[in-house]
Amino acid sequence: GSSMTNEKCYLTGKFARVGLGTRHIDYNGRLCMSSAAAAYTKAFGLDRAPIPMTDIPLADCMLVVGANVAECFPVAMQWLWRARDRGARLIVIDPRETPTARTADLWLPVRPGTDIAVLNAMLRQVIHDGLADEAYIAARTVGWEGVRATVEPYTPEMAERIAGVPAERIVAAARLYGRSATSLIMHARGIEHSTHGVNNVLACINLALSRGQVGKPGGGTIMLTGQGNGQGGREMGQKANQLPGYRHIDVLEERQYIADVWGIPEPELPQEGAAATEQVRLMADGTIKSCLVICSNLMVSLPDNAVVQRALQHLDPLVVIDFFMSETAELADVVLPGSVWCEDEGTTTNLEGRVVKINQAALPPGEARRDWEILSDLARRLGRGQFFDYANPRQIFDELRLASRGGVSDYYGITWEKIDAQGGVFWPCPTEDHPGTPRLFEERFGHPDGRAKMFALRYEPPAEEPSDAYPFRLTTGRVVYHYLSGTQTRRLGFLNSQAPEPWVEIHPMMAERLGIRDHEMVRVRTPRASMELQALVVPTIRPDTLFIPFHYGHSGAANLLTNPAVEPACKIPEYKVCAATVERLGAAPVNGAASPCENYTPTSDPKMFPYAVGETKTPASQEAKRF
Ligand SMILES: Nc1nc2c(c(=O)[nH]1)N[C@H]1C(S)=C(S)[C@@H](COP(=O)(O)OP(=O)(O)OC[C@H]3O[C@@H](n4cnc5c(=O)[nH]c(N)nc54)[C@H](O)[C@@H]3O)O[C@H]1N2
Ligand SMILES: Nc1nc2c(c(=O)[nH]1)N[C@H]1C(S)=C(S)[C@@H](COP(=O)(O)OP(=O)(O)OC[C@H]3O[C@@H](n4cnc5c(=O)[nH]c(N)nc54)[C@H](O)[C@@H]3O)O[C@H]1N2
Ligand SMILES: [Mo]
């Protein structure tokens, strides 16, 4: 899990490979933003946000793609407000009018799963308006000719047909973005939780590169990283294909380096294992016989829940290390009470790539123990104690510094003292006298030739498209009140009273067509399962789209419904779109009946587009802050 400190993430990877000797270890970032990580590695040769958050106010235009910034990134939101106070323009691409979209100059309510069409059309418009930065493109990128040719057919009208966003709005967005001296694209899970997640992110990067923005203060792209340690968690070697320092598990020299740090012969170091989404299948068919889960609640977070439950019940034993009795712990043979971040010392790496220090504020209560002590003791019982002889987390950190040395994410020059003295240190930081690297790519990108790569991308539909039986597109995600699988927030009085159970958001027009009233119980069905929940009739969602928050367990888990299809390379699930239908409880199923979405053209719907293009809302900060 990436909610753990770097020290714990590092130890988990080492425990699997050295303590247990298994190649099957993976982490929950696979479910989070592994597509963005893959895209940044492909395009830039390095997977980290290129600029710090303090750069955001330098932007003249912010394009937010598939991110609910206000509800999910309140810290980053402060910087967004500062940019707005300076008059920066804001464009939001999201099927829902989120609190951030509500304050935007332009909202593009995209049909879930179709962003590439809009992004390609915006790039085409930038080119046609003569706004592409040819000098930058020639000097700093490769692949431009292919990109230019591929986006040419993506007229605004074609994008409108695919994505359901009016052509004039796409043109307006391209011009607002393209004419700004400094422009910043921020993206999150709305485009990354997709079977085309890698390409979706690459389409954002193409656009930013075409305007010469990447490597410039306040410009380029930022991936809004999820989880407490979403960035550090993917650099420490918890990933099926990766060793600490972002080293590759299939490159001999990199294996040899880590084997030396760990004091084992290289051939003993296991090879690449299965991704989390594949492990489920291997558990179900008996290939994987037992499992240790630390810091993840798979019964809520993995897609197509019924299959996950069957897979976990196959295991002997299933062991869970958690500080709360999660839905996954309920199925376990053994539950070991572990530690919350504030019961331990260590570091995390935030969404900027800044390594920060966490200090212990409390002791683990009762029989609970620190996670690193539990793992070290387990290793001892397995006869591998000599590799896990740590007196405290600082010793683990010092070892991980060494393990990351010379790697892409080089922490070698970072010490706990330096973190305190500098208010955090940005990796790469190769030596103790190096100050760290807040801004990347100012001179060169991470690839050997120093250039960024652009990729020619075509729109391809999501794995599951609406049909007569399932006419809606269902998307899932977050609300401000709950955190991830909800284990930590569903027990907090105020948060729970605000959102005690899940609901489905539906547009008033569709609710009316289906005879559904606000707060009435409905049944949502997908080809996998059905669930009963309250309808929340809201004008802030596309009429052909439904939304369910995923923070709940058991019969309230949105992941009963979701599609287990994954992106072919990085294996991230398609949480953000599948086909669904909704009906009043008690109403007969309407299989085959006329689709409620039929004959509906959102682009000509005044309710969806209450204000005209050009009626911008900037500066809006005072009004906006009231959301
Ligand atoms: N309150 C709260 N904050 C959190 C979390 C939490 O659980 N609760 N979780 C943390 C974690 S781990 C993460 S990963 C982040 C996630 O942060 P976000 O990615 O911002 O959150 P999501 O709700 O998953 O999805 C973002 C938006 O994508 C939109 N969307 C859905 N489908 C599409 C699509 O096809 N295209 C586009 N353009 N948009 C689409 C949704 O309507 C939603 O508004 O938040 C972090 N912060
Ligand atoms: N349908 C749908 N599904 C989704 C998503 C979506 O948008 N839609 N989002 C996906 C995303 S972005 C993410 S990140 C995943 C998250 O999925 P998970 O990682 O499975 O969810 P968490 O709630 O973070 O689970 C962490 C568990 O570990 C415990 N825990 C937290 N910190 C620690 C620690 O330091 N030590 C130990 N031992 N335990 C700890 C918590 O109590 C909790 O039970 O869900 C994914 N699933
Ligand atoms: Mo996440």
XYZ file of C-alpha atoms and ligand atoms in Angstrom:
722
model
C 0.000 0.000 0.000
C 1.049 3.545 -0.732
C -0.471 4.984 2.435
C 2.579 3.619 4.233
C 5.847 5.476 4.797
C 8.712 4.974 2.340
C 10.461 2.885 4.966
C 7.513 0.482 5.230
C 6.981 0.321 1.462
C 10.671 -0.470 0.976
C 10.570 -3.127 3.658
C 7.450 -4.724 2.170
C 9.200 -5.154 -1.182
C 12.275 -6.600 0.468
C 10.185 -8.857 2.707
C 8.477 -10.401 -0.334
C 11.665 -10.950 -2.330
C 14.117 -11.781 0.458
C 11.932 -12.861 3.400
C 9.449 -15.005 1.500
C 11.284 -15.452 -1.784
C 8.178 -14.774 -3.856
C 7.974 -12.854 -7.102
C 4.291 -12.042 -6.558
C 4.219 -8.686 -4.865
C 2.277 -5.691 -6.048
C 0.818 -2.516 -4.606
C -2.382 -0.504 -4.675
C -0.877 2.209 -6.886
C -1.647 -0.321 -9.616
C -5.305 0.602 -9.012
C -4.573 4.275 -8.646
C -2.336 5.858 -11.249
C -0.050 3.214 -12.718
C -1.199 4.493 -16.126
C 0.059 8.010 -15.404
C 3.338 6.596 -14.107
C 3.729 4.581 -17.323
C 2.886 7.592 -19.499
C 5.410 9.894 -17.804
C 8.068 7.217 -18.109
C 7.273 6.799 -21.824
C 7.111 10.496 -22.642
C 9.649 12.036 -20.276
C 11.801 9.076 -19.229
C 10.986 9.858 -15.610
C 7.867 9.444 -13.512
C 7.387 12.477 -11.296
C 5.465 15.743 -11.481
C 7.831 18.161 -13.256
C 7.111 21.186 -11.052
C 6.296 21.914 -7.407
C 2.828 23.077 -6.324
C 4.219 26.513 -5.523
C 4.595 26.941 -9.308
C 0.838 26.673 -9.921
C 0.185 30.423 -9.410
C 2.623 31.142 -12.257
C 0.163 29.622 -14.733
C -2.064 31.858 -16.870
C -4.354 28.978 -17.794
C -5.100 25.725 -15.981
C -6.655 22.777 -17.768
C -7.991 20.228 -15.276
C -8.695 16.856 -16.871
C -10.536 14.206 -14.861
C -9.653 15.588 -11.448
C -12.002 16.670 -8.694
C -9.377 18.983 -7.236
C -11.444 20.725 -4.557
C -12.831 17.533 -3.006
C -9.765 15.335 -3.405
C -6.728 17.641 -3.299
C -7.579 20.407 -0.851
C -3.888 21.247 -0.376
C -3.256 21.660 -4.102
C -6.532 23.592 -4.375
C -5.076 26.445 -2.331
C -2.483 26.962 -5.059
C -5.175 26.829 -7.705
C -7.077 29.579 -5.898
C -3.909 31.676 -5.797
C -3.575 31.311 -9.545
C -7.242 32.341 -9.910
C -6.620 35.365 -7.718
C -3.939 36.358 -10.218
C -6.520 36.028 -12.996
C -5.563 32.614 -14.347
C -8.192 30.982 -16.548
C -9.617 27.576 -15.630
C -10.925 24.885 -17.970
C -12.346 21.632 -16.583
C -12.973 18.416 -18.522
C -15.224 16.148 -16.442
C -18.600 14.413 -16.971
C -19.699 15.985 -13.699
C -19.817 19.638 -12.797
C -17.578 19.257 -9.762
C -17.111 22.095 -7.260
C -14.028 23.032 -9.272
C -15.866 22.887 -12.607
C -18.606 25.111 -11.179
C -16.107 27.952 -10.854
C -14.391 27.354 -14.209
C -14.348 29.634 -17.248
C -15.153 26.632 -19.380
C -16.559 23.249 -18.423
C -16.354 20.466 -21.009
C -18.738 17.715 -19.819
C -17.107 14.850 -21.616
C -18.795 11.485 -22.063
C -16.866 9.068 -19.808
C -14.031 7.323 -21.613
C -13.786 9.678 -24.606
C -11.202 12.279 -23.566
C -8.687 11.511 -26.306
C -11.125 12.779 -28.914
C -11.383 16.131 -27.127
C -7.643 16.417 -26.415
C -6.733 15.518 -29.998
C -9.238 18.053 -31.319
C -7.786 20.723 -29.034
C -4.304 19.946 -30.307
C -5.511 20.098 -33.905
C -7.036 23.500 -33.218
C -3.793 24.739 -31.621
C -1.957 23.688 -34.790
C -4.535 25.268 -37.125
C -4.414 28.530 -35.175
C -0.627 28.619 -35.605
C -0.079 28.306 -31.864
C 2.233 25.270 -31.889
C 5.715 26.144 -30.599
C 7.692 24.796 -33.541
C 11.108 25.866 -32.200
C 10.603 24.027 -28.895
C 9.141 21.014 -30.665
C 12.129 20.786 -33.007
C 14.708 21.280 -30.274
C 13.252 19.210 -27.458
C 10.891 16.502 -28.736
C 10.642 13.553 -31.099
C 7.525 12.181 -32.789
C 5.791 15.434 -33.729
C 5.126 14.649 -37.412
C 3.213 11.488 -36.501
C 1.189 13.346 -33.888
C 0.340 16.183 -36.258
C -0.877 13.750 -38.900
C -2.892 11.675 -36.424
C -4.808 14.578 -34.905
C -5.721 16.115 -38.278
C -8.979 14.123 -38.697
C -10.101 15.150 -35.174
C -12.186 18.139 -36.162
C -14.152 19.753 -33.339
C -17.288 18.283 -34.932
C -15.856 14.766 -34.894
C -14.864 15.184 -31.247
C -18.369 16.454 -30.503
C -19.857 13.273 -31.968
C -17.589 11.041 -29.904
C -17.423 12.958 -26.639
C -20.755 14.805 -26.584
C -19.124 18.196 -25.992
C -20.216 21.019 -28.320
C -17.613 21.755 -30.999
C -17.567 25.467 -30.205
C -16.658 24.705 -26.603
C -13.725 22.559 -27.723
C -12.494 25.361 -29.986
C -12.906 27.890 -27.160
C -10.948 25.645 -24.793
C -8.158 25.170 -27.343
C -7.884 28.941 -27.811
C -8.002 29.780 -24.117
C -5.319 27.174 -23.500
C -3.290 27.808 -26.640
C -3.092 31.595 -26.347
C -1.877 31.581 -22.748
C 1.808 32.262 -22.285
C 2.039 29.781 -19.411
C -0.405 26.899 -19.285
C -0.639 23.957 -16.937
C -2.538 20.699 -17.406
C -3.527 18.857 -14.227
C -4.881 15.352 -14.507
C -5.994 12.591 -12.170
C -7.965 9.376 -12.090
C -10.820 10.560 -14.342
C -8.632 9.796 -17.365
C -6.186 7.361 -15.753
C -8.693 4.709 -14.541
C -9.192 3.576 -18.105
C -8.257 0.782 -20.491
C -6.707 3.682 -22.468
C -5.305 5.382 -19.375
C -1.713 5.539 -20.599
C -2.761 7.083 -23.917
C -5.129 9.517 -22.211
C -2.234 10.914 -20.204
C 0.020 10.913 -23.273
C -2.621 13.003 -25.076
C -2.365 15.635 -22.318
C 1.419 15.541 -22.607
C 1.271 15.968 -26.420
C -0.807 19.095 -25.955
C 1.569 20.551 -23.349
C 4.648 19.739 -25.453
C 3.074 21.275 -28.553
C 2.905 24.565 -26.681
C 6.469 24.267 -25.408
C 5.306 24.266 -21.816
C 7.060 21.331 -20.186
C 10.212 22.342 -18.328
C 9.018 25.883 -17.774
C 8.146 27.303 -14.329
C 4.373 27.031 -13.848
C 3.836 25.258 -17.175
C 3.450 21.752 -18.533
C 1.628 18.912 -16.853
C 1.117 17.760 -13.291
C -0.296 14.408 -12.282
C -2.264 14.849 -9.110
C -0.977 11.880 -7.172
C -3.403 10.068 -4.863
C -2.825 8.392 -1.481
C -0.676 9.647 1.374
C 2.499 8.335 -0.230
C 1.355 7.624 -3.773
C 4.630 8.895 -5.225
C 7.113 7.304 -2.808
C 5.090 4.097 -2.694
C 5.849 3.427 -6.329
C 9.577 4.045 -6.123
C 10.456 1.717 -3.267
C 10.189 -1.631 -5.019
C 6.690 -2.781 -4.061
C 5.721 -3.006 -7.710
C 5.675 -6.395 -9.429
C 8.220 -5.265 -12.036
C 10.373 -2.977 -9.989
C 13.173 -2.707 -7.458
C 14.012 0.265 -5.191
C 15.101 3.511 -6.840
C 12.724 2.808 -9.729
C 15.071 0.058 -10.903
C 13.855 -2.583 -13.320
C 13.628 -6.138 -12.087
C 14.462 -7.535 -15.531
C 17.745 -5.652 -16.087
C 20.726 -7.669 -14.908
C 22.898 -4.780 -13.686
C 20.005 -3.300 -11.731
C 19.202 -6.692 -10.157
C 22.852 -7.164 -9.304
C 23.032 -3.762 -7.608
C 20.047 -4.482 -5.353
C 21.144 -8.060 -4.659
C 24.456 -6.613 -3.435
C 22.704 -4.075 -1.185
C 20.547 -6.861 0.224
C 23.462 -9.290 0.536
C 21.985 -12.113 -1.531
C 23.235 -13.775 -4.739
C 21.556 -12.199 -7.776
C 19.954 -15.456 -8.989
C 18.082 -15.672 -5.653
C 16.301 -12.415 -6.385
C 12.878 -13.359 -7.816
C 11.850 -12.214 -11.295
C 8.833 -10.058 -12.188
C 5.548 -11.175 -10.616
C 1.887 -10.681 -11.490
C 0.146 -7.303 -11.233
C -2.465 -6.959 -8.455
C -5.305 -7.223 -10.955
C -3.809 -10.470 -12.307
C -3.043 -11.896 -8.879
C -6.778 -12.169 -8.278
C -7.096 -14.570 -11.199
C -4.094 -16.577 -9.972
C -5.690 -16.837 -6.521
C -8.983 -17.966 -8.004
C -7.331 -20.722 -10.068
C -5.137 -21.892 -7.164
C -1.752 -20.802 -8.584
C -1.319 -18.379 -5.708
C -2.187 -20.259 -2.518
C -1.649 -17.739 0.246
C -1.455 -14.009 0.606
C -0.266 -11.345 3.023
C -2.072 -8.017 2.665
C -0.597 -4.910 4.237
C -2.263 -1.512 3.831
C -4.887 -2.367 1.252
C -8.587 -3.199 1.397
C -9.058 -5.299 -1.695
C -12.660 -6.268 -0.939
C -13.651 -2.653 -1.489
C -11.077 -1.412 -3.953
C -10.648 -4.095 -6.640
C -13.089 -4.207 -9.572
C -15.748 -6.923 -9.934
C -15.960 -7.667 -6.245
C -17.733 -11.016 -6.340
C -14.758 -12.536 -8.151
C -12.343 -10.970 -5.637
C -14.261 -12.495 -2.744
C -14.124 -15.952 -4.315
C -10.381 -15.536 -4.926
C -9.633 -14.456 -1.361
C -11.730 -17.271 0.099
C -9.579 -19.741 -1.828
C -6.479 -18.743 0.108
C -4.915 -20.668 2.948
C -3.911 -18.593 4.741
C -4.981 -15.015 4.090
C -3.104 -12.742 6.498
C -3.967 -9.060 6.876
C -1.909 -6.399 8.653
C -4.206 -3.444 9.333
C -5.058 -1.213 12.247
C -8.802 -1.525 11.588
C -11.004 -4.522 10.835
C -11.400 -3.853 7.116
C -13.734 -5.780 4.801
C -10.643 -7.713 3.662
C -9.518 -8.421 7.240
C -12.984 -9.905 7.865
C -12.098 -12.701 5.418
C -8.622 -13.311 6.840
C -7.397 -16.369 8.734
C -5.040 -14.173 10.723
C -5.252 -10.442 11.412
C -2.154 -8.728 12.779
C -2.881 -5.301 14.262
C -0.404 -2.873 12.680
C 0.336 0.820 12.998
C -1.105 4.096 11.736
C 1.375 6.532 10.161
C 1.400 8.763 13.248
C 2.401 5.828 15.475
C 5.730 5.571 13.742
C 8.545 7.643 12.347
C 9.523 7.816 8.701
C 9.225 9.667 5.413
C 6.693 10.036 2.633
C 7.077 11.590 -0.810
C 4.318 13.959 -1.786
C 2.789 14.605 -5.208
C 5.590 17.025 -6.052
C 8.328 14.462 -5.434
C 9.233 16.227 -2.208
C 10.349 13.854 0.542
C 8.884 14.920 3.903
C 9.344 13.626 7.429
C 6.677 12.121 9.650
C 7.230 12.124 13.395
C 5.654 9.779 15.872
C 2.744 11.367 17.734
C 1.308 8.365 19.569
C 2.133 4.798 20.549
C 0.400 1.827 18.920
C -2.359 0.922 21.397
C -3.001 -2.468 22.993
C -1.558 -5.410 21.077
C -0.905 -3.314 17.971
C 2.697 -3.166 16.785
C 4.621 -1.139 14.264
C 4.352 -2.575 10.771
C 8.114 -2.741 10.259
C 8.509 -4.679 13.487
C 5.830 -7.146 12.424
C 7.506 -7.715 9.046
C 10.964 -8.032 10.600
C 9.676 -10.537 13.168
C 7.939 -12.566 10.479
C 11.222 -12.684 8.549
C 12.966 -13.918 11.686
C 10.402 -16.722 12.074
C 11.030 -17.610 8.435
C 14.742 -17.990 9.167
C 15.649 -14.828 7.258
C 16.196 -12.566 10.257
C 19.752 -11.660 9.289
C 18.377 -9.569 6.403
C 15.920 -7.679 8.624
C 18.003 -6.662 11.576
C 16.754 -3.099 12.091
C 16.659 -1.235 15.388
C 14.532 1.648 14.047
C 13.063 3.141 10.856
C 16.069 5.393 10.395
C 18.200 2.341 9.662
C 15.653 1.266 7.069
C 15.780 4.744 5.522
C 19.573 4.669 5.356
C 19.420 1.318 3.578
C 16.840 2.576 1.099
C 19.001 5.616 0.364
C 21.730 3.237 -0.648
C 19.328 1.004 -2.593
C 18.060 4.009 -4.567
C 21.561 5.397 -5.217
C 22.176 5.924 -8.916
C 18.574 4.976 -9.724
C 15.977 7.212 -11.393
C 14.503 8.215 -8.026
C 17.789 8.803 -6.237
C 17.346 9.474 -2.502
C 20.986 8.932 -1.605
C 21.663 12.563 -0.672
C 18.511 12.904 1.435
C 18.857 12.662 5.203
C 16.206 13.155 7.872
C 18.158 16.196 9.127
C 18.226 17.753 5.663
C 14.467 17.215 5.281
C 13.885 19.124 8.519
C 16.339 21.876 7.610
C 14.989 22.431 4.069
C 11.281 21.811 4.615
C 11.453 18.672 2.474
C 13.862 17.563 -0.261
C 12.902 16.857 -3.891
C 14.413 13.786 -5.548
C 16.655 13.209 -7.450
C 19.179 14.135 -4.795
C 22.316 12.129 -5.539
C 24.773 13.494 -2.967
C 24.603 14.899 0.551
C 25.639 18.369 -0.639
C 23.000 18.360 -3.448
C 19.972 20.582 -2.654
C 17.428 18.345 -4.442
C 15.531 19.025 -7.684
C 12.225 20.928 -7.395
C 11.868 21.472 -11.172
C 12.571 18.794 -13.743
C 13.218 18.941 -17.490
C 14.353 22.572 -17.600
C 17.234 21.604 -19.867
C 16.676 17.974 -20.805
C 14.230 15.122 -20.352
C 14.976 11.784 -18.720
C 15.545 9.804 -21.936
C 19.138 9.157 -23.049
C 18.808 11.636 -25.950
C 17.430 14.272 -23.554
C 14.257 14.704 -25.606
C 10.603 14.154 -24.784
C 8.700 11.607 -26.857
C 5.341 12.387 -28.426
C 2.999 9.548 -29.351
C 0.419 9.410 -32.134
C -2.879 8.456 -30.463
C -6.267 7.500 -31.774
C -9.590 7.410 -29.954
C -10.684 3.910 -29.080
C -13.885 3.198 -27.176
C -13.903 1.925 -23.588
C -13.995 -1.838 -23.005
C -17.752 -1.759 -22.476
C -20.098 0.525 -24.379
C -23.755 1.242 -23.613
C -26.374 -1.010 -25.208
C -30.163 -1.234 -25.145
C -30.054 -3.255 -21.939
C -27.435 -1.022 -20.326
C -27.966 2.437 -21.807
C -25.958 4.547 -19.330
C -22.262 4.977 -18.705
C -21.480 4.401 -15.049
C -18.498 6.155 -13.518
C -17.175 5.843 -9.958
C -14.956 7.926 -7.726
C -14.755 9.999 -4.575
C -16.562 12.462 -2.392
C -15.014 14.852 0.087
C -16.321 13.053 3.195
C -14.629 9.687 2.754
C -11.138 8.390 2.162
C -10.507 5.510 -0.217
C -12.078 2.237 0.913
C -13.611 4.103 3.858
C -12.058 2.018 6.629
C -10.661 5.160 8.191
C -13.551 7.593 7.582
C -16.696 5.489 7.904
C -16.075 5.397 11.666
C -15.779 9.169 12.134
C -19.056 10.649 13.373
C -19.304 13.833 11.334
C -17.955 12.403 8.099
C -20.152 9.354 8.358
C -23.279 11.334 9.151
C -22.704 13.415 5.996
C -22.408 10.347 3.787
C -23.464 7.209 5.692
C -24.194 5.114 2.617
C -23.601 5.156 -1.140
C -25.886 6.791 -3.682
C -26.151 7.079 -7.430
C -26.153 10.485 -9.084
C -28.623 10.858 -11.935
C -29.625 13.890 -13.995
C -33.196 15.258 -13.426
C -34.181 14.678 -17.051
C -33.374 10.961 -16.916
C -34.873 10.656 -13.439
C -38.095 12.086 -14.804
C -38.097 9.733 -17.799
C -37.593 6.774 -15.441
C -40.047 7.997 -12.800
C -37.283 8.244 -10.200
C -37.629 10.770 -7.397
C -34.810 12.305 -5.377
C -33.678 10.049 -2.467
C -35.803 7.153 -3.719
C -34.252 3.658 -3.665
C -33.215 2.404 -7.092
C -31.434 -0.591 -8.530
C -28.342 -0.094 -10.688
C -27.338 -3.038 -12.827
C -24.302 -3.810 -14.946
C -23.433 -7.027 -16.790
C -21.716 -8.225 -13.590
C -24.110 -7.495 -10.726
C -26.776 -5.191 -9.355
C -26.965 -3.055 -6.248
C -29.705 -1.143 -4.481
C -29.022 2.398 -3.368
C -30.499 5.878 -3.096
C -30.893 8.083 -6.132
C -29.490 11.567 -5.847
C -31.116 13.634 -8.574
C -28.574 16.318 -9.518
C -28.249 18.667 -12.490
C -24.456 18.481 -12.269
C -23.972 15.248 -14.214
C -24.291 14.384 -17.899
C -27.745 12.911 -18.507
C -26.260 9.798 -20.137
C -23.967 9.158 -17.154
C -24.386 7.763 -13.627
C -21.939 8.251 -10.735
C -21.481 6.148 -7.579
C -18.898 6.888 -4.862
C -16.739 3.833 -4.196
C -15.989 4.263 -0.476
C -18.330 1.548 0.858
C -18.171 -2.185 1.522
C -20.352 -5.273 1.236
C -23.646 -4.622 -0.578
C -22.695 -0.937 -0.799
C -19.531 -1.513 -2.818
C -19.562 0.195 -6.212
C -16.998 -2.373 -7.268
C -19.702 -5.034 -7.366
C -20.636 -3.325 -10.626
C -17.358 -2.262 -12.248
C -15.633 -3.841 -15.210
C -12.420 -5.809 -14.456
C -11.006 -4.949 -17.905
C -7.496 -3.484 -17.602
C -5.153 -1.335 -19.633
C -2.994 -3.833 -21.548
C 0.447 -2.581 -20.485
C 0.061 -1.205 -16.964
C -2.992 -3.289 -15.917
C -4.959 -0.461 -14.311
C -8.712 -1.232 -14.155
C -11.386 0.716 -15.997
C -13.111 2.110 -12.890
C -14.294 5.192 -14.703
C -16.623 3.667 -17.272
C -18.848 0.657 -17.778
C -22.334 0.116 -19.172
C -25.215 0.266 -16.693
C -28.936 0.637 -16.268
C -30.994 2.066 -13.428
C -34.590 1.419 -12.398
C -36.937 2.225 -9.530
C -37.115 -0.516 -6.961
C -40.228 -2.494 -7.642
C -40.363 -1.462 -11.278
C -40.044 -4.343 -13.702
C -36.676 -4.628 -15.462
C -36.851 -2.792 -18.769
C -34.619 -5.046 -20.812
C -35.064 -4.282 -24.468
C -37.408 -1.351 -23.865
C -36.652 1.991 -25.439
C -33.515 3.432 -23.940
C -34.015 6.517 -21.804
C -30.903 7.973 -23.399
C -32.279 7.587 -26.914
C -32.933 10.737 -28.939
C -31.090 12.760 -26.371
C -28.441 15.149 -27.632
C -26.693 16.742 -24.684
C -24.940 19.221 -26.920
C -28.191 21.050 -27.620
C -29.414 20.848 -24.040
C -29.594 24.310 -22.414
C -29.663 22.694 -18.971
C -26.218 21.230 -19.614
C -24.832 24.478 -20.953
C -26.423 27.264 -18.954
C -23.907 29.901 -20.003
C -22.493 30.781 -23.396
C -18.883 30.431 -24.431
C -17.115 33.722 -23.838
C -19.141 34.534 -20.728
C -16.121 33.721 -18.632
C -16.239 33.769 -14.879
C -12.708 35.088 -14.205
C -11.698 36.407 -11.749
C -13.937 34.269 -9.662
C -12.007 33.533 -6.526
C -14.275 35.328 -4.101
C -17.398 33.734 -5.485
C -15.600 30.435 -6.007
C -14.460 30.110 -2.438
C -18.052 29.817 -1.353
C -18.553 26.362 -2.840
N -11.809 13.219 -0.036
C -10.965 12.353 -0.623
N -9.809 12.798 -1.155
C -8.976 11.906 -1.773
C -9.261 10.519 -1.816
C -10.486 10.078 -1.220
O -10.817 8.888 -1.247
N -11.296 11.020 -0.636
N -8.420 9.633 -2.439
C -7.070 10.068 -2.809
C -6.637 9.205 -3.927
S -5.955 7.680 -3.597
C -6.750 9.590 -5.212
S -6.238 8.536 -6.440
C -7.241 10.916 -5.563
C -8.267 10.857 -6.713
O -8.658 12.129 -7.068
P -9.559 12.363 -8.367
O -8.999 11.687 -9.532
O -9.788 13.830 -8.478
O -10.951 11.655 -7.915
P -12.002 10.668 -8.632
O -13.289 10.925 -7.935
O -11.501 9.283 -8.643
O -12.131 11.128 -10.143
C -11.966 12.459 -10.567
C -13.031 12.939 -11.516
O -13.004 12.185 -12.710
C -14.274 12.370 -13.301
N -14.414 11.432 -14.417
C -15.037 10.238 -14.454
N -14.923 9.684 -15.682
C -14.224 10.563 -16.438
C -13.792 10.568 -17.818
O -13.995 9.652 -18.584
N -13.112 11.675 -18.236
C -12.844 12.726 -17.414
N -12.191 13.766 -17.935
N -13.245 12.739 -16.130
C -13.900 11.661 -15.649
C -15.226 12.191 -12.138
O -16.475 12.795 -12.416
C -14.457 12.862 -11.005
O -14.928 14.182 -10.773
O -7.851 11.567 -4.463
C -7.092 11.526 -3.267
N -7.821 12.364 -2.337
N -14.692 1.698 -8.301
C -13.546 2.299 -7.939
N -12.598 1.591 -7.297
C -11.432 2.185 -6.954
C -11.204 3.548 -7.245
C -12.233 4.279 -7.918
O -12.111 5.480 -8.221
N -13.385 3.608 -8.254
N -10.018 4.116 -6.880
C -8.836 3.259 -6.791
C -7.729 3.987 -6.146
S -7.240 5.444 -6.877
C -7.085 3.536 -5.058
S -5.718 4.375 -4.453
C -7.485 2.259 -4.419
C -7.304 2.247 -2.934
O -7.563 0.970 -2.499
P -7.007 0.381 -1.138
O -5.579 0.654 -1.014
O -7.432 -1.027 -1.073
O -7.839 1.240 -0.084
P -7.396 1.889 1.279
O -8.628 2.368 1.954
O -6.279 2.847 1.092
O -6.842 0.632 2.051
C -5.860 0.755 2.980
C -6.111 -0.216 4.112
O -4.942 -0.290 4.892
C -5.141 0.329 6.158
N -3.956 1.173 6.353
C -3.774 2.485 6.051
N -2.538 2.886 6.381
C -1.891 1.793 6.873
C -0.576 1.556 7.382
O 0.287 2.451 7.452
N -0.299 0.278 7.792
C -1.212 -0.735 7.740
N -0.861 -1.933 8.153
N -2.465 -0.529 7.284
C -2.793 0.705 6.848
C -6.477 1.035 6.148
O -7.120 0.882 7.400
C -7.223 0.280 5.020
O -7.943 -0.817 5.507
O -8.868 2.013 -4.731
C -9.109 1.919 -6.105
N -10.473 1.451 -6.314
Mo -5.656 6.478 -5.610
